[in-house]
């Protein structure tokens, strides 16, 4: 599996502000991570590839420089939110923008807490990009996050690193904790107590002596795993899959559905649990997804809905309001597209109920991906089992997170043209 996108972003960002040179192995070379690299370069860090490794020399005590031009973060919400948190703590101004998907996504969720810390913003109506961030001296806050979001939590912690005092964030539900883990690897202390994380300001990041190794991305593995469960006769091993418990909700749900998935060769890589997944084709049954599991599979609902469309019985998932503000409105996009492929379902304001009858739907539709990589990949997996092929209108977004997707899936026996 290609490197984890969340961890890759953080390795480049942290390396870029640290003192010293960070070496990274297994970095995801997807467009989103390259957007992060370009932004950090524009503010004075050196980020380059050396053979199989990436080398990042940070600005350290010199601090980030004022970027000479607009930072274009493409399709990447993680770059936009985390880099805003980083810039907030430096005495620079930056204009940030993105593509037609990213400029529709909410930035107010980071502007509010960072504004309370002392950063200033100019943005489009409703808190969208293009936006100008005015960073500077920050003070610590104690902040209860209204949504479970690792991006918001991370933006606040990164600003908190440079604030006066100790910043505390409280989450409504646990979100991915890669920032907290990687801060430790760069020599900073942050303390997690239940759903609260605190960080003392004034700490410096130092490039780790050892190479930062990025484990494979469970959110990319999800597509191969679901394809193997659905396609008769499949028996595959997906190697090098990140098993951080804040990311494995999909695998738990698929097992609840009767999916034959075993975790083998469990190990720790770069401070993150990793395993290989053996997956065999299985007859799946519908389930109700526990609402509190949503954050640990937040990016995996599109491909879960594909599995549910082929399962026997009803699958129901609720509490999915965050899906409406991803790269596309994933609730509406999946509901429209699966309906076009012949799936019976009911879309609620925050929920989706899918009625499976144990056979894959008819397919045959051309579906709209709305610049959303996971919508494109989920439907290509669906097309492997439908009676008629499924066509996606635009596959370009796949390169944001999984450039090798088509090659890899075709090597496994799929037929994506
Ligand atoms: C991410 C956090 C999640 C996730 C995104 C990556 C991260 O977003 O959907 O793909 O790397 O922190 P939210 O923080 O908006 O839930």
Short mmCIF file of C-alpha atoms and ligand atoms in Angstrom, two decimals:
data_model
loop_
_atom_site.label_atom_id
_atom_site.label_comp_id
_atom_site.label_asym_id
_atom_site.label_seq_id
_atom_site.Cartn_x
_atom_site.Cartn_y
_atom_site.Cartn_z
CA UNK A 1 0.00 0.00 0.00
CA UNK A 2 1.16 3.51 -0.72
CA UNK A 3 2.08 5.68 2.25
CA UNK A 4 -0.57 7.06 4.58
CA UNK A 5 -1.77 10.46 3.40
CA UNK A 6 -2.40 11.93 6.86
CA UNK A 7 1.00 10.83 8.17
CA UNK A 8 2.79 11.96 4.99
CA UNK A 9 1.38 15.49 5.28
CA UNK A 10 2.46 15.70 8.90
CA UNK A 11 5.97 14.37 8.22
CA UNK A 12 6.55 17.10 5.60
CA UNK A 13 4.97 19.91 7.66
CA UNK A 14 6.73 19.03 10.92
CA UNK A 15 10.04 18.52 9.09
CA UNK A 16 9.57 21.94 7.45
CA UNK A 17 9.27 23.85 10.74
CA UNK A 18 11.75 21.72 12.72
CA UNK A 19 15.40 22.42 13.39
CA UNK A 20 17.56 20.10 11.27
CA UNK A 21 17.00 17.65 8.44
CA UNK A 22 14.26 15.01 8.46
CA UNK A 23 14.49 11.93 6.25
CA UNK A 24 11.23 10.25 5.29
CA UNK A 25 10.67 6.80 3.84
CA UNK A 26 7.39 5.61 2.31
CA UNK A 27 6.06 9.14 1.77
CA UNK A 28 2.87 9.19 -0.30
CA UNK A 29 3.67 10.97 -3.56
CA UNK A 30 0.05 11.91 -4.19
CA UNK A 31 -0.95 15.38 -5.35
CA UNK A 32 -2.26 16.38 -1.90
CA UNK A 33 1.07 15.72 -0.19
CA UNK A 34 2.89 17.45 -3.05
CA UNK A 35 0.67 20.51 -2.40
CA UNK A 36 1.86 20.49 1.21
CA UNK A 37 5.48 20.17 0.06
CA UNK A 38 5.11 23.12 -2.35
CA UNK A 39 3.53 25.31 0.35
CA UNK A 40 6.27 24.53 2.88
CA UNK A 41 8.93 25.23 0.23
CA UNK A 42 7.28 28.57 -0.54
CA UNK A 43 7.78 29.48 3.13
CA UNK A 44 11.49 28.64 3.24
CA UNK A 45 11.82 24.90 3.90
CA UNK A 46 13.71 22.62 1.57
CA UNK A 47 11.74 19.52 0.53
CA UNK A 48 13.24 17.18 -2.05
CA UNK A 49 13.43 13.58 -3.13
CA UNK A 50 16.66 11.64 -2.82
CA UNK A 51 16.38 8.14 -4.26
CA UNK A 52 13.61 6.37 -2.35
CA UNK A 53 13.60 8.91 0.41
CA UNK A 54 12.40 12.43 0.92
CA UNK A 55 14.60 14.93 2.70
CA UNK A 56 13.15 17.97 4.46
CA UNK A 57 15.35 20.69 5.91
CA UNK A 58 13.33 22.81 8.28
CA UNK A 59 13.42 26.54 8.89
CA UNK A 60 14.02 25.94 12.62
CA UNK A 61 14.71 29.04 14.67
CA UNK A 62 14.77 31.25 11.52
CA UNK A 63 11.02 30.71 11.32
CA UNK A 64 8.75 30.53 8.30
CA UNK A 65 9.23 33.17 5.61
CA UNK A 66 6.51 35.24 4.05
CA UNK A 67 5.47 33.34 0.87
CA UNK A 68 6.00 35.39 -2.31
CA UNK A 69 2.79 34.22 -3.94
CA UNK A 70 -0.55 32.56 -3.23
CA UNK A 71 -0.39 29.10 -1.64
CA UNK A 72 -2.51 26.85 -3.85
CA UNK A 73 -3.42 23.73 -1.91
CA UNK A 74 -5.25 22.04 -4.76
CA UNK A 75 -7.80 19.50 -3.49
CA UNK A 76 -6.27 19.05 -0.04
CA UNK A 77 -8.32 19.91 3.05
CA UNK A 78 -5.60 18.56 5.35
CA UNK A 79 -3.01 20.92 3.83
CA UNK A 80 -5.41 23.88 4.10
CA UNK A 81 -6.41 23.35 7.73
CA UNK A 82 -3.06 22.25 9.21
CA UNK A 83 -0.97 24.83 7.35
CA UNK A 84 -3.36 27.55 8.55
CA UNK A 85 -2.61 26.41 12.10
CA UNK A 86 1.13 26.53 11.41
CA UNK A 87 1.10 29.97 9.75
CA UNK A 88 -1.01 31.41 12.60
CA UNK A 89 1.99 31.22 14.93
CA UNK A 90 4.48 33.07 12.69
CA UNK A 91 4.60 36.83 11.97
CA UNK A 92 3.73 36.39 8.29
CA UNK A 93 0.69 36.78 6.04
CA UNK A 94 -0.32 34.19 3.47
CA UNK A 95 -3.09 33.95 0.92
CA UNK A 96 -4.39 30.43 0.52
CA UNK A 97 -6.62 28.92 -2.13
CA UNK A 98 -7.53 25.61 -3.72
CA UNK A 99 -9.50 23.92 -6.48
CA UNK A 100 -13.27 24.05 -7.08
CA UNK A 101 -13.80 21.41 -4.37
CA UNK A 102 -11.53 22.87 -1.68
CA UNK A 103 -12.83 26.43 -2.07
CA UNK A 104 -16.32 25.16 -1.16
CA UNK A 105 -15.16 23.55 2.07
CA UNK A 106 -15.56 25.20 5.51
CA UNK A 107 -12.53 26.99 6.96
CA UNK A 108 -14.46 28.70 9.75
CA UNK A 109 -13.88 25.62 11.88
CA UNK A 110 -10.17 26.56 12.06
CA UNK A 111 -10.61 30.33 11.79
CA UNK A 112 -12.75 30.42 14.96
CA UNK A 113 -10.29 28.81 17.40
CA UNK A 114 -7.18 30.30 15.74
CA UNK A 115 -8.89 33.71 15.81
CA UNK A 116 -9.44 33.28 19.56
CA UNK A 117 -5.71 32.63 19.84
CA UNK A 118 -4.90 35.92 18.09
CA UNK A 119 -4.61 35.12 14.37
CA UNK A 120 -6.56 37.29 11.90
CA UNK A 121 -8.34 36.21 8.73
CA UNK A 122 -10.00 37.54 5.63
CA UNK A 123 -12.12 35.02 3.79
CA UNK A 124 -15.02 34.61 1.38
CA UNK A 125 -18.63 34.53 2.58
CA UNK A 126 -19.27 31.78 5.07
CA UNK A 127 -15.56 31.32 5.80
CA UNK A 128 -14.29 29.80 2.54
CA UNK A 129 -11.03 30.16 0.64
CA UNK A 130 -9.42 32.13 -0.98
CA UNK A 131 -8.45 33.41 2.40
CA UNK A 132 -5.69 35.52 3.93
CA UNK A 133 -4.10 34.39 7.18
CA UNK A 134 -2.32 36.99 9.32
CA UNK A 135 -0.16 35.16 11.84
CA UNK A 136 1.69 36.53 14.84
CA UNK A 137 1.88 36.33 18.59
CA UNK A 138 -0.68 33.82 19.92
CA UNK A 139 -2.06 33.06 23.32
CA UNK A 140 -3.21 29.66 24.53
CA UNK A 141 -6.90 28.71 24.59
CA UNK A 142 -9.01 26.00 26.15
CA UNK A 143 -11.28 24.94 23.31
CA UNK A 144 -14.20 22.52 23.08
CA UNK A 145 -14.40 21.43 19.45
CA UNK A 146 -17.96 21.33 18.06
CA UNK A 147 -17.03 18.54 15.57
CA UNK A 148 -14.74 15.52 15.85
CA UNK A 149 -12.05 16.61 13.37
CA UNK A 150 -8.39 15.69 13.38
CA UNK A 151 -7.71 18.58 11.05
CA UNK A 152 -9.16 21.13 13.47
CA UNK A 153 -7.49 19.48 16.47
CA UNK A 154 -4.14 19.45 14.63
CA UNK A 155 -4.42 23.08 13.49
CA UNK A 156 -5.00 24.15 17.11
CA UNK A 157 -2.14 22.00 18.47
CA UNK A 158 0.28 23.34 15.84
CA UNK A 159 -0.70 26.91 16.69
CA UNK A 160 -0.50 25.96 20.39
CA UNK A 161 3.15 25.00 19.91
CA UNK A 162 3.92 28.68 19.39
CA UNK A 163 1.37 30.20 21.77
CA UNK A 164 1.96 31.76 25.14
CA UNK A 165 0.70 29.24 27.74
CA UNK A 166 -0.81 25.77 27.53
CA UNK A 167 -3.45 25.13 24.87
CA UNK A 168 -6.07 22.47 25.52
CA UNK A 169 -8.49 20.98 22.96
CA UNK A 170 -11.46 18.80 23.86
CA UNK A 171 -12.96 16.53 21.22
CA UNK A 172 -16.54 15.25 21.17
CA UNK A 173 -15.30 11.84 19.88
CA UNK A 174 -11.78 10.53 19.29
CA UNK A 175 -10.35 11.48 15.87
CA UNK A 176 -7.10 10.25 14.33
CA UNK A 177 -4.10 10.97 16.56
CA UNK A 178 -1.22 11.08 14.07
CA UNK A 179 -0.37 14.67 15.04
CA UNK A 180 -0.01 13.76 18.71
CA UNK A 181 2.16 10.74 17.86
CA UNK A 182 4.38 12.62 15.46
CA UNK A 183 4.86 15.61 17.77
CA UNK A 184 6.52 13.18 20.19
CA UNK A 185 8.80 11.89 17.41
CA UNK A 186 9.91 15.51 16.81
CA UNK A 187 10.72 15.96 20.49
CA UNK A 188 7.62 17.89 21.61
CA UNK A 189 5.40 16.89 24.47
CA UNK A 190 1.66 16.86 24.23
CA UNK A 191 -0.53 15.13 26.76
CA UNK A 192 -3.69 13.20 25.94
CA UNK A 193 -6.19 12.58 28.72
CA UNK A 194 -9.37 10.95 27.53
CA UNK A 195 -10.81 13.26 24.88
CA UNK A 196 -8.55 16.20 25.76
CA UNK A 197 -5.12 17.03 24.41
CA UNK A 198 -2.89 19.73 25.81
CA UNK A 199 0.29 21.28 24.50
CA UNK A 200 2.62 23.76 26.12
CA UNK A 201 3.67 26.69 23.97
CA UNK A 202 7.28 27.56 23.20
CA UNK A 203 8.39 24.01 22.40
CA UNK A 204 10.75 23.54 19.48
CA UNK A 205 10.51 20.68 16.99
CA UNK A 206 13.73 18.84 16.23
CA UNK A 207 14.27 16.57 13.22
CA UNK A 208 14.26 12.95 14.49
CA UNK A 209 17.64 11.19 14.38
CA UNK A 210 16.03 8.18 12.70
CA UNK A 211 14.25 8.10 9.36
CA UNK A 212 10.52 8.73 9.68
CA UNK A 213 8.85 5.66 8.16
CA UNK A 214 5.33 6.21 6.84
CA UNK A 215 3.11 3.12 7.07
CA UNK A 216 0.68 2.15 4.29
CA UNK A 217 -2.66 3.93 4.13
CA UNK A 218 -5.65 2.00 5.53
CA UNK A 219 -7.94 4.37 3.62
CA UNK A 220 -6.33 3.26 0.34
CA UNK A 221 -6.22 -0.40 1.42
CA UNK A 222 -9.99 -0.15 1.91
CA UNK A 223 -10.60 -0.34 -1.85
CA UNK A 224 -8.59 -3.54 -2.34
CA UNK A 225 -10.14 -5.07 0.78
CA UNK A 226 -13.73 -4.41 -0.33
CA UNK A 227 -12.97 -5.56 -3.90
CA UNK A 228 -11.57 -8.85 -2.57
CA UNK A 229 -14.58 -9.41 -0.30
CA UNK A 230 -17.00 -8.82 -3.20
CA UNK A 231 -15.28 -10.57 -6.12
CA UNK A 232 -15.90 -14.33 -6.01
CA UNK A 233 -12.85 -16.52 -5.51
CA UNK A 234 -10.62 -13.69 -4.21
CA UNK A 235 -7.93 -14.48 -1.66
CA UNK A 236 -5.37 -11.69 -1.29
CA UNK A 237 -2.92 -10.28 1.23
CA UNK A 238 -2.74 -6.50 1.45
CA UNK A 239 0.67 -5.72 2.91
CA UNK A 240 1.68 -2.83 5.14
CA UNK A 241 -1.64 -1.44 6.30
CA UNK A 242 -1.72 1.15 9.12
CA UNK A 243 -3.78 -0.23 12.02
CA UNK A 244 -3.98 2.84 14.24
CA UNK A 245 -7.24 2.24 16.16
CA UNK A 246 -8.44 5.72 15.19
CA UNK A 247 -8.47 4.52 11.54
CA UNK A 248 -9.71 0.92 11.51
CA UNK A 249 -13.49 1.34 11.79
CA UNK A 250 -14.09 0.07 8.26
CA UNK A 251 -12.30 -3.23 8.89
CA UNK A 252 -14.34 -3.76 12.08
CA UNK A 253 -17.57 -3.00 10.21
CA UNK A 254 -16.72 -5.33 7.32
CA UNK A 255 -15.98 -8.11 9.82
CA UNK A 256 -19.35 -7.41 11.50
CA UNK A 257 -20.88 -7.89 8.03
CA UNK A 258 -19.28 -11.33 7.80
CA UNK A 259 -16.16 -10.31 5.87
CA UNK A 260 -13.28 -12.76 6.13
CA UNK A 261 -10.40 -10.46 7.08
CA UNK A 262 -7.48 -11.59 9.25
CA UNK A 263 -4.67 -9.43 10.55
CA UNK A 264 -1.28 -11.04 10.19
CA UNK A 265 2.30 -10.01 10.89
CA UNK A 266 1.27 -7.28 13.33
CA UNK A 267 4.13 -4.88 14.06
CA UNK A 268 4.96 -1.24 14.85
CA UNK A 269 6.40 1.07 12.20
CA UNK A 270 7.32 4.69 12.94
CA UNK A 271 5.29 4.70 16.16
CA UNK A 272 2.18 3.39 14.38
CA UNK A 273 0.70 -0.15 14.50
CA UNK A 274 0.79 -1.93 11.12
CA UNK A 275 -0.40 -5.35 9.85
CA UNK A 276 -0.90 -7.30 6.63
CA UNK A 277 -4.52 -8.11 5.86
CA UNK A 278 -5.56 -11.46 4.41
CA UNK A 279 -8.93 -11.01 2.73
CA UNK A 280 -11.10 -13.73 1.20
CA UNK A 281 -14.33 -13.30 -0.76
CA UNK A 282 -17.30 -13.43 1.60
CA UNK A 283 -21.08 -13.29 1.60
CA UNK A 284 -21.79 -10.01 3.39
CA UNK A 285 -24.86 -9.14 5.44
CA UNK A 286 -26.20 -5.67 6.26
CA UNK A 287 -25.41 -4.07 9.62
CA UNK A 288 -26.10 -0.92 11.60
CA UNK A 289 -22.85 0.99 11.96
CA UNK A 290 -22.44 2.25 15.56
CA UNK A 291 -22.53 6.05 15.41
CA UNK A 292 -19.47 6.47 17.60
CA UNK A 293 -17.43 4.46 15.10
CA UNK A 294 -17.86 7.09 12.37
CA UNK A 295 -14.68 9.13 13.06
CA UNK A 296 -12.49 5.99 12.77
CA UNK A 297 -13.85 5.29 9.28
CA UNK A 298 -14.79 8.80 8.18
CA UNK A 299 -13.07 8.49 4.77
CA UNK A 300 -14.28 4.92 4.19
CA UNK A 301 -18.07 5.43 3.97
CA UNK A 302 -18.13 5.61 0.15
CA UNK A 303 -16.58 2.15 -0.19
CA UNK A 304 -18.61 0.80 2.77
CA UNK A 305 -21.79 1.86 0.91
CA UNK A 306 -20.56 -0.11 -2.11
CA UNK A 307 -20.10 -3.21 0.08
CA UNK A 308 -23.55 -2.61 1.61
CA UNK A 309 -25.13 -2.37 -1.85
CA UNK A 310 -23.93 -5.93 -2.55
CA UNK A 311 -24.76 -7.37 0.91
CA UNK A 312 -27.92 -9.16 2.02
CA UNK A 313 -30.24 -6.99 4.11
CA UNK A 314 -30.26 -3.42 5.34
CA UNK A 315 -27.20 -1.40 6.23
CA UNK A 316 -27.80 1.78 8.19
CA UNK A 317 -25.35 4.49 9.21
CA UNK A 318 -26.30 7.67 11.07
CA UNK A 319 -24.47 10.70 12.46
CA UNK A 320 -22.77 11.30 9.10
CA UNK A 321 -23.13 15.09 8.86
CA UNK A 322 -19.36 15.45 8.35
CA UNK A 323 -19.64 13.49 5.07
CA UNK A 324 -21.45 16.49 3.61
CA UNK A 325 -18.28 18.66 3.85
CA UNK A 326 -15.65 16.30 2.46
CA UNK A 327 -14.11 16.65 -1.04
CA UNK A 328 -17.74 16.36 -2.18
CA UNK A 329 -21.03 15.99 -0.29
CA UNK A 330 -20.40 12.28 0.05
CA UNK A 331 -23.86 11.42 1.37
CA UNK A 332 -25.63 13.00 -1.59
CA UNK A 333 -23.04 11.92 -4.15
CA UNK A 334 -23.13 8.29 -3.03
CA UNK A 335 -26.94 8.27 -2.76
CA UNK A 336 -27.35 9.73 -6.28
CA UNK A 337 -24.70 7.53 -7.86
CA UNK A 338 -25.73 4.26 -6.23
CA UNK A 339 -29.35 4.98 -7.15
CA UNK A 340 -28.23 5.47 -10.77
CA UNK A 341 -26.54 2.05 -10.54
CA UNK A 342 -29.79 0.41 -9.41
CA UNK A 343 -29.34 0.40 -5.62
CA UNK A 344 -32.37 0.90 -3.35
CA UNK A 345 -31.61 3.36 -0.55
CA UNK A 346 -32.91 6.16 1.63
CA UNK A 347 -30.83 9.28 2.23
CA UNK A 348 -31.56 11.15 5.48
CA UNK A 349 -30.14 14.52 6.59
CA UNK A 350 -27.26 12.72 8.33
CA UNK A 351 -27.83 9.08 7.44
CA UNK A 352 -27.98 6.52 4.69
CA UNK A 353 -29.99 3.29 4.66
CA UNK A 354 -29.11 0.82 1.93
CA UNK A 355 -31.29 -2.16 1.03
CA UNK A 356 -29.12 -4.99 -0.29
CA UNK A 357 -30.52 -8.19 -1.75
CA UNK A 358 -27.34 -10.21 -1.79
CA UNK A 359 -26.61 -9.65 -5.47
CA UNK A 360 -24.66 -6.73 -6.88
CA UNK A 361 -26.76 -3.98 -8.48
CA UNK A 362 -27.14 -3.70 -12.26
CA UNK A 363 -24.59 -0.87 -12.76
CA UNK A 364 -24.43 0.60 -16.25
CA UNK A 365 -24.41 4.27 -15.15
CA UNK A 366 -21.90 7.06 -15.68
CA UNK A 367 -21.46 8.60 -12.26
CA UNK A 368 -20.32 12.09 -11.25
CA UNK A 369 -17.25 12.20 -9.02
CA UNK A 370 -17.26 15.96 -8.19
CA UNK A 371 -13.43 16.09 -7.90
CA UNK A 372 -13.60 13.46 -5.13
CA UNK A 373 -10.98 10.69 -5.29
CA UNK A 374 -12.79 8.31 -2.96
CA UNK A 375 -16.06 8.62 -4.89
CA UNK A 376 -14.20 7.65 -8.07
CA UNK A 377 -12.38 4.66 -6.52
CA UNK A 378 -15.48 3.36 -4.72
CA UNK A 379 -17.47 3.25 -7.97
CA UNK A 380 -14.66 1.57 -9.89
CA UNK A 381 -14.71 -1.18 -7.22
CA UNK A 382 -18.49 -1.43 -7.62
CA UNK A 383 -18.09 -1.81 -11.39
CA UNK A 384 -16.05 -4.98 -10.85
CA UNK A 385 -19.17 -6.81 -9.66
CA UNK A 386 -22.12 -5.16 -11.42
CA UNK A 387 -23.75 -6.80 -14.45
CA UNK A 388 -23.01 -3.70 -16.57
CA UNK A 389 -19.78 -1.68 -16.27
CA UNK A 390 -19.74 1.48 -14.16
CA UNK A 391 -18.16 4.60 -15.69
CA UNK A 392 -16.80 7.50 -13.65
CA UNK A 393 -16.95 10.89 -15.37
CA UNK A 394 -13.52 12.00 -14.18
CA UNK A 395 -10.76 9.84 -12.70
CA UNK A 396 -8.21 12.64 -12.31
CA UNK A 397 -8.84 13.13 -8.58
CA UNK A 398 -7.60 9.59 -7.83
CA UNK A 399 -4.05 10.96 -8.12
CA UNK A 400 -4.57 13.11 -5.03
CA UNK A 401 -4.28 10.09 -2.72
CA UNK A 402 -3.60 6.89 -4.70
CA UNK A 403 -1.81 7.48 -8.01
CA UNK A 404 -1.14 3.73 -8.49
CA UNK A 405 -4.78 2.72 -7.91
CA UNK A 406 -5.68 1.64 -11.46
CA UNK A 407 -2.41 -0.22 -12.06
CA UNK A 408 -2.59 -2.01 -8.72
CA UNK A 409 -6.24 -3.01 -9.00
CA UNK A 410 -5.72 -4.25 -12.57
CA UNK A 411 -2.73 -6.31 -11.36
CA UNK A 412 -5.10 -7.89 -8.84
CA UNK A 413 -7.39 -8.91 -11.71
CA UNK A 414 -9.80 -6.01 -12.09
CA UNK A 415 -10.46 -4.54 -15.51
CA UNK A 416 -10.39 -0.75 -15.28
CA UNK A 417 -10.00 0.95 -18.66
C1 LIG B 1 -7.61 14.03 8.10
C2 LIG B 1 -8.72 14.16 8.88
C3 LIG B 1 -10.09 13.87 8.42
C4 LIG B 1 -10.09 13.07 7.12
C5 LIG B 1 -9.09 13.60 6.12
C6 LIG B 1 -7.69 13.55 6.70
C7 LIG B 1 -6.29 14.36 8.67
O1 LIG B 1 -10.76 15.09 8.17
O2 LIG B 1 -11.38 13.06 6.54
O3 LIG B 1 -9.12 12.83 4.94
O4 LIG B 1 -5.26 14.02 8.06
O5 LIG B 1 -6.25 14.95 9.75
P1 LIG B 1 -11.56 15.88 9.31
O6 LIG B 1 -10.59 16.41 10.30
O7 LIG B 1 -12.28 16.98 8.59
O8 LIG B 1 -12.52 14.88 9.89
#
